[in-house]
Amino acid sequence: MLMCEWCGSTHVKASSNTVFWELPDGTKTIGIIDTPCICCGECGMEYQTTEIVKNIEDQLFLINTKQLEKLLTYEELIAKPRLLKRNYFDFTQG
């Protein structure tokens, strides 16, 4: 059962929203449309799960961000070809 990470309510639903992300090198920000999120009907928070945040951050480390559009969908971002197989800077991976 889903539960709001902010208020603990169970009145939550999976949805999507637009988020804005700073590139790892700090050169610009991008908008990511249709990003999976959790929406709480109790406190009104809309947030990305830890898994989605990790997916976005890993992908931005692994792709060529120089030619990245200023606005794209989550699926388009995740589908971009990677320069590396994995994020070698993430020491939480086994």
mmCIF file of C-alpha atoms in Angstrom:
data_model
loop_
_atom_site.group_PDB
_atom_site.id
_atom_site.type_symbol
_atom_site.label_atom_id
_atom_site.label_comp_id
_atom_site.label_asym_id
_atom_site.label_seq_id
_atom_site.Cartn_x
_atom_site.Cartn_y
_atom_site.Cartn_z
ATOM 1 C CA MET A 1 0.000 0.000 0.000
ATOM 2 C CA LEU A 2 1.282 3.443 -0.931
ATOM 3 C CA MET A 3 1.749 5.958 1.846
ATOM 4 C CA CYS A 4 2.696 9.638 1.653
ATOM 5 C CA GLU A 5 6.331 10.134 2.674
ATOM 6 C CA TRP A 6 5.464 13.621 3.980
ATOM 7 C CA CYS A 7 2.326 13.166 6.095
ATOM 8 C CA GLY A 8 1.843 9.379 6.287
ATOM 9 C CA SER A 9 -1.604 9.457 4.665
ATOM 10 C CA THR A 10 -2.803 6.523 2.596
ATOM 11 C CA HIS A 11 -4.848 8.862 0.362
ATOM 12 C CA VAL A 12 -2.184 8.826 -2.343
ATOM 13 C CA LYS A 13 -2.132 7.923 -6.004
ATOM 14 C CA ALA A 14 0.487 7.382 -8.650
ATOM 15 C CA SER A 15 0.477 10.146 -11.241
ATOM 16 C CA SER A 16 2.925 12.205 -13.299
ATOM 17 C CA ASN A 17 4.091 15.816 -13.313
ATOM 18 C CA THR A 18 6.763 18.091 -14.744
ATOM 19 C CA VAL A 19 10.020 18.526 -12.843
ATOM 20 C CA PHE A 20 13.013 20.757 -13.435
ATOM 21 C CA TRP A 21 16.493 19.336 -12.979
ATOM 22 C CA GLU A 22 19.948 20.869 -12.896
ATOM 23 C CA LEU A 23 22.470 18.966 -14.981
ATOM 24 C CA PRO A 24 25.321 17.334 -13.019
ATOM 25 C CA ASP A 25 27.854 19.811 -14.457
ATOM 26 C CA GLY A 26 25.661 22.767 -13.459
ATOM 27 C CA THR A 27 25.561 24.234 -16.980
ATOM 28 C CA LYS A 28 21.763 24.372 -17.339
ATOM 29 C CA THR A 29 18.433 23.065 -16.147
ATOM 30 C CA ILE A 30 15.990 20.934 -18.090
ATOM 31 C CA GLY A 31 12.271 20.278 -17.788
ATOM 32 C CA ILE A 32 11.183 16.655 -17.631
ATOM 33 C CA ILE A 33 7.518 16.189 -18.592
ATOM 34 C CA ASP A 34 5.353 13.233 -17.514
ATOM 35 C CA THR A 35 7.710 12.245 -14.705
ATOM 36 C CA PRO A 36 6.170 9.543 -12.488
ATOM 37 C CA CYS A 37 5.185 10.939 -9.105
ATOM 38 C CA ILE A 38 3.122 10.304 -6.006
ATOM 39 C CA CYS A 39 0.241 12.716 -5.286
ATOM 40 C CA CYS A 40 -1.163 12.972 -1.774
ATOM 41 C CA GLY A 41 -4.843 13.880 -1.427
ATOM 42 C CA GLU A 42 -4.327 14.743 2.242
ATOM 43 C CA CYS A 43 -1.389 17.199 2.314
ATOM 44 C CA GLY A 44 -1.268 18.017 -1.421
ATOM 45 C CA MET A 45 2.380 17.044 -1.911
ATOM 46 C CA GLU A 46 3.512 15.784 -5.316
ATOM 47 C CA TYR A 47 6.913 14.110 -5.225
ATOM 48 C CA GLN A 48 9.129 11.622 -7.006
ATOM 49 C CA THR A 49 10.063 8.373 -5.315
ATOM 50 C CA THR A 50 13.696 7.694 -4.461
ATOM 51 C CA GLU A 51 13.810 5.217 -7.352
ATOM 52 C CA ILE A 52 12.663 7.810 -9.924
ATOM 53 C CA VAL A 53 15.127 10.415 -8.581
ATOM 54 C CA LYS A 54 17.942 7.861 -8.841
ATOM 55 C CA ASN A 55 16.891 6.926 -12.398
ATOM 56 C CA ILE A 56 17.008 10.583 -13.475
ATOM 57 C CA GLU A 57 20.314 11.351 -11.755
ATOM 58 C CA ASP A 58 21.999 8.191 -13.052
ATOM 59 C CA GLN A 59 20.786 8.827 -16.597
ATOM 60 C CA LEU A 60 22.062 12.427 -16.540
ATOM 61 C CA PHE A 61 25.509 11.150 -15.510
ATOM 62 C CA LEU A 62 25.535 8.540 -18.274
ATOM 63 C CA ILE A 63 24.362 10.442 -21.359
ATOM 64 C CA ASN A 64 25.789 13.247 -23.485
ATOM 65 C CA THR A 65 24.032 16.242 -21.902
ATOM 66 C CA LYS A 66 25.603 18.760 -24.320
ATOM 67 C CA GLN A 67 22.911 18.056 -26.923
ATOM 68 C CA LEU A 68 20.059 17.496 -24.468
ATOM 69 C CA GLU A 69 16.793 19.286 -25.187
ATOM 70 C CA LYS A 70 15.625 21.933 -22.714
ATOM 71 C CA LEU A 71 12.276 20.116 -22.373
ATOM 72 C CA LEU A 72 11.613 16.388 -22.853
ATOM 73 C CA THR A 73 9.541 13.589 -21.372
ATOM 74 C CA TYR A 74 10.770 11.202 -18.702
ATOM 75 C CA GLU A 75 10.581 8.322 -21.199
ATOM 76 C CA GLU A 76 12.601 10.275 -23.781
ATOM 77 C CA LEU A 77 15.275 11.006 -21.164
ATOM 78 C CA ILE A 78 15.512 7.383 -20.038
ATOM 79 C CA ALA A 79 15.670 6.218 -23.693
ATOM 80 C CA LYS A 80 18.718 8.405 -24.516
ATOM 81 C CA PRO A 81 21.766 6.305 -25.437
ATOM 82 C CA ARG A 82 24.306 5.995 -22.636
ATOM 83 C CA LEU A 83 28.015 6.707 -22.929
ATOM 84 C CA LEU A 84 28.736 4.390 -19.964
ATOM 85 C CA LYS A 85 26.984 1.199 -18.869
ATOM 86 C CA ARG A 86 26.436 2.340 -15.290
ATOM 87 C CA ASN A 87 27.099 5.200 -12.893
ATOM 88 C CA TYR A 88 30.563 4.382 -11.569
ATOM 89 C CA PHE A 89 30.273 7.276 -9.098
ATOM 90 C CA ASP A 90 27.388 5.566 -7.268
ATOM 91 C CA PHE A 91 29.057 3.544 -4.538
ATOM 92 C CA THR A 92 25.709 2.211 -3.255
ATOM 93 C CA GLN A 93 25.573 -0.212 -6.199
ATOM 94 C CA GLY A 94 26.933 -3.694 -5.711
#
